Amino acid sequence: MRTHSLKPASAPPWRVVGRLVTALALAAVPATVFLGVGHAAEAADLDDPVKKEIAQQIVSSAENSSLNWRDQFGYIEDIGDGRGYTAGIIGFCSGTHDMLELVEYYTDQVPDNPLAEYLPALREVDGSDSHEGLDPGFTDAWKQAATTTEFQAAQEHERDRVYFNPAVTQAKQDGLRTLGQFAYYDAIVMHGEGGLDSIRADARNHAATPADGGDETEYLNAFLDARVVEMKKEAAHEDTSRVDTAQRVFLDNGNLDLNTPLAWAVYGEPFRIDTDPDPGTDPGPDPAGVLISQHRPTTSSSTEDSTLTADRAVDGDASTRWASAEGSDPQWIRVDLGAGATVAKVKLTWEAAYAKAYRVEISADGSTWTNLATETAGNGGTDEWSNLNGQGRYLRVYGTARGTTYGYSLYELEAFGKTA
């Protein structure tokens, strides 16, 4: 995912997952990432309810660009990383076995559930990026199941069984305090248990764990170095800011107990937890607002054919798309957000026919446009533009240079903010 963070009006320079973070965003991060080690009373391990809540929020900031991890139970999309569908609060994947295990566990608990009929297909696609047997109904079934407390509890159960508990147990055995336990947890979320073992082995070749008599800070620096190397092996993970401008910042500040207040940045986007959260409660509204573009009226400069119309880009279905006429620049797609809309973030999920250069614009009347963001070196995948401050009724993505010989094609155009 390509990520961008823009300078808000009258705010310090400060996105999001990706293949590349702009030089502007990277340059801004050191000025915006800061942390106080806080007022620790007694150190608690990561499985303490408060620390665990902090851990989920920090992971969610990297996985979902929001501290509101409980908002992600119904999330599902193919992000183009070769793992099939990615979904839920921890990124369960149809291609990496954990989604299959989750649906099997859920079906054991609730046999008559919307996902049960897809178990044969999940077993067939396990280990691949295929959607065979899952489309077109699986994503809707996931979202339906996610409204139930039973499926939400199943997601939390499998998150803890597969990721959280093994990581924390291993970190405790290595003599690590809360920050180190979190570093192991974040690593296993992205790389799996085998990946964590590999990173840990590499780190131990350079520094001893505290359990083996080593210095904790020295070992954690070696672990984070090894984590960065592992991340860069995959294009989808080559942005390492969840280490560089988050965990490394905590470590450099000597905050080995992960005490609040905490401030960090992921992909150039700033986050804060000022006080210990209350476990079991949401951390508050997402500062980017809510999704305001879905199912709104759309128009476009052209369509490739009658099945690839502009409305397909705002239907909430990651398997449908808008495509413009082939071989022609410029092309655009426009969404009517309604009068009085404010846009704080825009997420674009490109099909293979992506824009190498484009603008994100907003207008009150559909005639006079104000530029919100400009891309000149797009590489497809998913682009997110955050810290926008757009006000108007119409949002437009205006493509000026195609990345392929085809046209422009978007699976989803999502605008976040608020409406009047």
Coordinates of C-alpha atoms in Angstrom, one line a residue, residues 14-363:
W14 CA 3.0 15.5 9.7
R15 CA 0.2 8.2 5.8
V16 CA -0.3 5.0 5.3
V17 CA 0.5 1.3 4.6
G18 CA 2.7 0.8 1.9
R19 CA 5.1 0.2 -0.6
L20 CA 6.5 3.7 -0.4
V21 CA 6.2 6.7 1.9
T22 CA 6.8 10.0 0.3
A23 CA 10.0 11.9 1.1
L24 CA 7.9 14.7 2.6
A25 CA 6.2 12.3 5.0
L26 CA 9.5 10.7 6.1
A27 CA 11.1 14.1 6.6
A28 CA 8.2 15.2 8.8
V29 CA 8.1 12.1 11.0
P30 CA 11.1 12.9 13.3
A31 CA 9.6 16.3 14.1
T32 CA 6.2 14.8 15.1
V33 CA 7.2 11.6 16.9
F34 CA 7.8 12.2 20.5
L35 CA 7.2 10.3 23.7
G36 CA 7.3 10.6 27.4
V37 CA 8.0 7.6 29.5
G38 CA 5.1 8.5 31.8
H39 CA 4.3 7.8 35.3
A40 CA 4.8 4.1 35.7
A41 CA 3.7 2.7 39.0
E42 CA 4.4 -1.0 38.8
A43 CA 5.5 -2.5 35.6
A44 CA 2.9 -4.8 34.0
D45 CA 3.3 -7.5 31.4
L46 CA 1.6 -7.2 28.0
D47 CA -1.1 -9.6 29.1
D48 CA -2.2 -7.1 31.7
P49 CA -5.6 -5.9 30.4
V50 CA -4.5 -2.3 30.1
K51 CA -1.3 -3.1 28.4
K52 CA -3.1 -5.5 26.1
E53 CA -5.5 -2.8 25.1
I54 CA -2.6 -0.5 24.3
A55 CA -1.0 -3.3 22.2
Q56 CA -4.2 -3.8 20.2
Q57 CA -4.4 -0.1 19.5
I58 CA -0.8 0.2 18.4
V59 CA -1.1 -2.8 16.1
S60 CA -4.3 -1.4 14.7
S61 CA -2.6 1.9 13.9
A62 CA -0.4 0.0 11.5
E63 CA -2.9 -2.5 10.2
N64 CA -5.9 -0.3 9.9
S65 CA -4.7 3.4 10.3
S66 CA -6.9 3.7 13.4
L67 CA -6.7 3.0 17.1
N68 CA -10.3 1.6 16.9
W69 CA -9.4 -2.0 16.5
R70 CA -12.9 -3.1 17.4
D71 CA -14.2 -1.4 14.3
Q72 CA -12.3 -4.0 12.2
F73 CA -14.3 -7.1 13.0
G74 CA -16.2 -6.7 9.6
Y75 CA -13.2 -5.6 7.6
I76 CA -12.4 -7.7 4.6
E77 CA -10.5 -7.1 1.3
D78 CA -7.8 -8.5 -1.0
I79 CA -4.9 -6.1 -0.6
G80 CA -2.9 -7.7 -3.4
D81 CA -0.2 -9.2 -1.2
G82 CA -0.6 -12.8 -2.4
R83 CA -2.5 -13.9 0.7
G84 CA -6.0 -13.8 -0.7
Y85 CA -8.6 -12.1 1.5
T86 CA -7.4 -10.3 4.5
A87 CA -10.0 -9.7 7.2
G88 CA -10.9 -9.0 10.8
I89 CA -9.1 -7.5 13.8
I90 CA -5.7 -9.0 13.1
G91 CA -5.7 -9.6 9.4
F92 CA -6.7 -13.2 9.1
C93 CA -5.9 -14.4 5.6
S94 CA -7.6 -16.9 3.4
G95 CA -4.2 -18.0 2.0
T96 CA -2.3 -18.4 5.3
H97 CA -4.5 -20.9 7.2
D98 CA -5.5 -18.7 10.1
M99 CA -8.8 -17.6 8.5
L100 CA -9.6 -21.3 7.9
E101 CA -8.9 -22.1 11.5
L102 CA -11.0 -19.1 12.7
V103 CA -14.0 -20.1 10.6
E104 CA -13.7 -23.8 11.8
Y105 CA -13.6 -22.6 15.4
Y106 CA -16.5 -20.3 14.9
T107 CA -18.5 -23.1 13.2
D108 CA -17.8 -25.4 16.2
Q109 CA -19.3 -22.7 18.4
V110 CA -22.1 -21.7 16.1
P111 CA -22.8 -24.4 13.5
D112 CA -25.6 -22.4 11.7
N113 CA -23.6 -19.3 10.8
P114 CA -23.2 -17.4 7.5
L115 CA -19.6 -18.5 6.9
A116 CA -20.1 -22.3 7.4
E117 CA -21.0 -23.0 3.8
Y118 CA -17.6 -21.5 2.7
L119 CA -15.5 -24.0 4.7
P120 CA -14.9 -26.4 1.7
A121 CA -13.8 -23.4 -0.4
L122 CA -11.5 -22.1 2.3
R123 CA -9.8 -25.5 2.6
E124 CA -9.3 -25.5 -1.2
V125 CA -7.7 -22.0 -1.4
D126 CA -5.6 -22.3 1.8
G127 CA -2.0 -21.6 0.8
S128 CA -2.9 -19.6 -2.3
D129 CA -4.3 -16.2 -3.2
S130 CA -7.3 -17.7 -5.0
H131 CA -10.9 -16.6 -4.4
E132 CA -12.4 -19.7 -6.1
G133 CA -15.5 -20.8 -4.4
L134 CA -15.6 -17.7 -2.2
D135 CA -16.8 -15.0 -4.6
P136 CA -19.2 -13.4 -4.8
G137 CA -20.9 -14.0 -1.4
F138 CA -18.0 -14.6 1.0
T139 CA -17.3 -10.9 1.8
D140 CA -21.0 -10.2 2.6
A141 CA -21.2 -13.3 4.7
W142 CA -18.1 -12.2 6.7
K143 CA -19.6 -8.8 7.3
Q144 CA -22.9 -10.3 8.4
A145 CA -21.2 -12.7 10.8
A146 CA -19.1 -9.8 12.2
T147 CA -22.2 -8.1 13.6
T148 CA -22.6 -11.0 16.1
T149 CA -21.0 -11.2 19.5
E150 CA -20.2 -14.8 18.8
F151 CA -18.0 -14.1 15.8
Q152 CA -16.4 -11.2 17.4
A153 CA -15.5 -13.4 20.4
A154 CA -14.2 -16.1 18.0
Q155 CA -11.9 -13.5 16.3
E156 CA -10.5 -12.5 19.7
H157 CA -10.0 -16.1 20.8
E158 CA -8.0 -17.0 17.6
R159 CA -6.0 -13.8 17.8
D160 CA -4.9 -14.7 21.3
R161 CA -4.4 -18.4 20.6
V162 CA -2.4 -18.0 17.4
Y163 CA -0.6 -14.7 17.9
F164 CA -0.8 -12.9 21.2
N165 CA -0.3 -15.7 23.7
P166 CA 2.6 -17.4 21.9
A167 CA 4.5 -14.1 21.4
V168 CA 4.1 -12.9 24.9
T169 CA 5.1 -16.4 26.3
Q170 CA 8.2 -16.4 24.2
A171 CA 9.1 -12.9 25.2
K172 CA 8.7 -13.6 28.9
Q173 CA 11.0 -16.6 28.5
D174 CA 13.6 -14.4 26.9
G175 CA 13.4 -12.0 29.9
L176 CA 11.8 -9.1 28.0
R177 CA 9.6 -6.5 29.6
T178 CA 6.4 -5.1 28.0
L179 CA 8.0 -3.3 25.0
G180 CA 9.9 -6.4 24.1
Q181 CA 6.7 -8.5 24.5
F182 CA 5.0 -6.1 22.1
A183 CA 7.8 -6.2 19.6
Y184 CA 7.4 -10.0 19.5
Y185 CA 3.6 -9.7 19.1
D186 CA 3.8 -7.2 16.3
A187 CA 6.3 -9.4 14.5
I188 CA 4.2 -12.5 14.8
V189 CA 1.1 -10.7 13.5
M190 CA 2.9 -9.8 10.3
H191 CA 5.3 -12.7 9.8
G192 CA 3.6 -15.6 11.6
E193 CA 5.2 -17.9 14.2
G194 CA 7.9 -19.1 11.8
G195 CA 8.8 -15.5 10.9
L196 CA 9.1 -14.6 14.6
D197 CA 11.4 -17.6 15.2
S198 CA 13.6 -16.5 12.3
I199 CA 13.8 -12.9 13.4
R200 CA 14.5 -14.0 17.0
A201 CA 17.3 -16.4 15.8
D202 CA 18.9 -13.6 13.8
A203 CA 18.8 -11.2 16.7
R204 CA 20.4 -13.8 19.0
N205 CA 23.3 -14.1 16.6
H206 CA 24.1 -10.4 17.4
A207 CA 23.0 -10.0 21.0
A208 CA 22.1 -12.1 24.0
T209 CA 18.6 -12.0 25.5
P210 CA 18.2 -10.8 29.1
A211 CA 17.4 -14.4 30.1
D212 CA 20.9 -15.3 28.7
G213 CA 22.6 -12.4 30.6
G214 CA 22.4 -9.8 27.8
D215 CA 21.4 -6.2 27.9
E216 CA 17.7 -5.7 27.1
T217 CA 18.1 -2.6 25.1
E218 CA 21.0 -4.0 23.1
Y219 CA 19.0 -7.2 22.3
L220 CA 15.8 -5.3 21.3
N221 CA 17.8 -3.1 18.9
A222 CA 19.2 -6.3 17.4
F223 CA 15.7 -7.8 17.2
L224 CA 14.3 -4.6 15.5
D225 CA 17.2 -4.6 13.1
A226 CA 16.4 -8.2 12.2
R227 CA 12.7 -7.4 11.9
V228 CA 13.4 -4.6 9.4
V229 CA 15.5 -7.0 7.3
E230 CA 12.6 -9.5 7.3
M231 CA 10.1 -6.9 6.3
K232 CA 12.1 -5.7 3.3
K233 CA 12.0 -9.2 1.8
E234 CA 8.4 -8.5 0.7
A235 CA 7.3 -5.5 -1.4
A236 CA 4.1 -5.2 0.6
H237 CA 6.1 -4.8 3.8
E238 CA 9.0 -2.7 2.6
D239 CA 7.8 0.3 4.5
T240 CA 9.3 -0.2 8.0
S241 CA 7.9 2.8 9.8
R242 CA 5.9 0.6 12.3
V243 CA 9.4 -0.2 13.6
D244 CA 11.4 2.9 12.8
T245 CA 9.0 5.6 14.0
A246 CA 7.1 3.5 16.6
Q247 CA 8.8 0.7 18.4
R248 CA 12.3 2.1 17.9
V249 CA 11.1 5.5 19.3
F250 CA 9.8 3.8 22.4
L251 CA 13.1 1.9 22.8
D252 CA 15.2 5.0 22.2
N253 CA 13.2 6.8 24.9
G254 CA 13.9 4.0 27.4
N255 CA 10.2 3.1 27.7
L256 CA 10.7 -0.6 28.1
D257 CA 7.5 -0.9 30.1
L258 CA 5.4 0.8 27.4
N259 CA 4.0 3.4 29.7
T260 CA 1.6 6.2 28.6
P261 CA 1.7 8.8 27.3
L262 CA 2.7 7.3 24.0
A263 CA 3.2 9.1 20.7
W264 CA 4.3 7.5 17.5
A265 CA 3.8 7.6 13.7
V266 CA 3.1 4.9 11.2
Y267 CA 3.6 5.6 7.5
G268 CA 3.8 9.3 8.4
E269 CA 0.5 9.4 10.2
P270 CA 0.7 10.5 13.9
F271 CA -1.1 8.6 16.8
R272 CA -1.3 9.2 20.5
I273 CA -2.4 7.4 23.7
D274 CA -2.2 10.0 26.4
T275 CA -3.5 8.0 29.3
D276 CA -4.0 4.3 30.1
P277 CA -7.1 3.2 28.3
D278 CA -10.0 1.5 29.9
P279 CA -10.0 -2.1 28.7
G280 CA -13.1 -3.1 26.9
T281 CA -14.0 0.4 25.6
D282 CA -13.4 2.0 22.3
P283 CA -10.6 4.7 22.3
G284 CA -12.9 7.2 20.8
P285 CA -13.9 8.3 17.3
D286 CA -11.4 7.9 14.5
P287 CA -9.9 11.4 13.8
A288 CA -10.3 10.7 10.0
G289 CA -14.1 10.4 10.5
V290 CA -16.4 7.8 9.0
L291 CA -16.7 6.4 5.5
I292 CA -18.9 8.9 3.6
S293 CA -18.5 7.9 0.0
Q294 CA -20.0 4.4 -0.1
H295 CA -23.1 4.1 -2.3
R296 CA -23.1 7.8 -3.1
P297 CA -23.9 9.0 -6.7
T298 CA -21.0 8.8 -9.1
T299 CA -20.1 9.9 -12.6
S300 CA -17.0 9.4 -14.7
S301 CA -15.3 10.7 -17.8
S302 CA -15.8 7.3 -19.5
T303 CA -16.3 3.6 -18.9
E304 CA -14.6 0.6 -20.5
D305 CA -17.9 -1.2 -20.8
S306 CA -21.4 -1.4 -19.1
T307 CA -20.1 -3.7 -16.3
L308 CA -17.4 -1.3 -15.2
T309 CA -19.3 1.8 -14.3
A310 CA -18.3 4.4 -11.7
D311 CA -20.8 3.3 -9.1
R312 CA -18.8 0.0 -8.8
A313 CA -16.0 1.9 -7.1
V314 CA -18.2 3.0 -4.2
D315 CA -20.3 -0.1 -3.7
G316 CA -18.2 -1.6 -0.8
D317 CA -17.4 -4.7 -2.9
A318 CA -13.7 -5.3 -3.4
S319 CA -14.3 -7.6 -6.3
T320 CA -16.1 -5.0 -8.5
R321 CA -14.5 -2.0 -10.1
W322 CA -14.7 1.1 -12.3
A323 CA -12.6 1.2 -15.5
S324 CA -12.2 4.1 -17.9
A325 CA -11.8 3.8 -21.7
E326 CA -8.5 2.3 -22.6
G327 CA -5.5 4.3 -23.9
S328 CA -6.7 7.8 -23.2
D329 CA -5.6 10.6 -20.8
P330 CA -6.9 12.4 -18.9
Q331 CA -9.8 10.4 -17.2
W332 CA -11.7 11.0 -14.0
I333 CA -14.2 9.6 -11.5
R334 CA -16.4 11.9 -9.3
V335 CA -18.4 11.2 -6.2
D336 CA -21.3 13.4 -4.9
L337 CA -20.8 13.4 -1.1
G338 CA -23.6 15.7 -0.4
A339 CA -23.5 19.4 0.5
G340 CA -21.3 20.4 3.4
A341 CA -19.0 17.4 3.4
T342 CA -15.6 17.5 5.0
V343 CA -12.9 15.0 3.8
A344 CA -10.0 14.0 6.0
K345 CA -8.8 10.9 4.3
V346 CA -9.1 9.3 0.9
K347 CA -8.2 5.6 0.1
L348 CA -7.8 4.4 -3.4
T349 CA -7.6 0.7 -4.2
W350 CA -6.3 0.3 -7.8
E351 CA -6.8 -2.6 -10.1
A352 CA -3.9 -3.6 -12.4
A353 CA -4.7 -0.6 -14.6
Y354 CA -3.5 2.1 -12.2
A355 CA -2.7 5.8 -12.4
K356 CA 1.0 6.8 -12.5
A357 CA -0.1 10.4 -12.0
Y358 CA -3.3 11.8 -10.7
R359 CA -4.9 14.5 -8.5
V360 CA -7.5 14.2 -5.7
E361 CA -9.7 17.2 -5.9
I362 CA -12.8 18.7 -4.2
S363 CA -15.4 21.1 -5.3

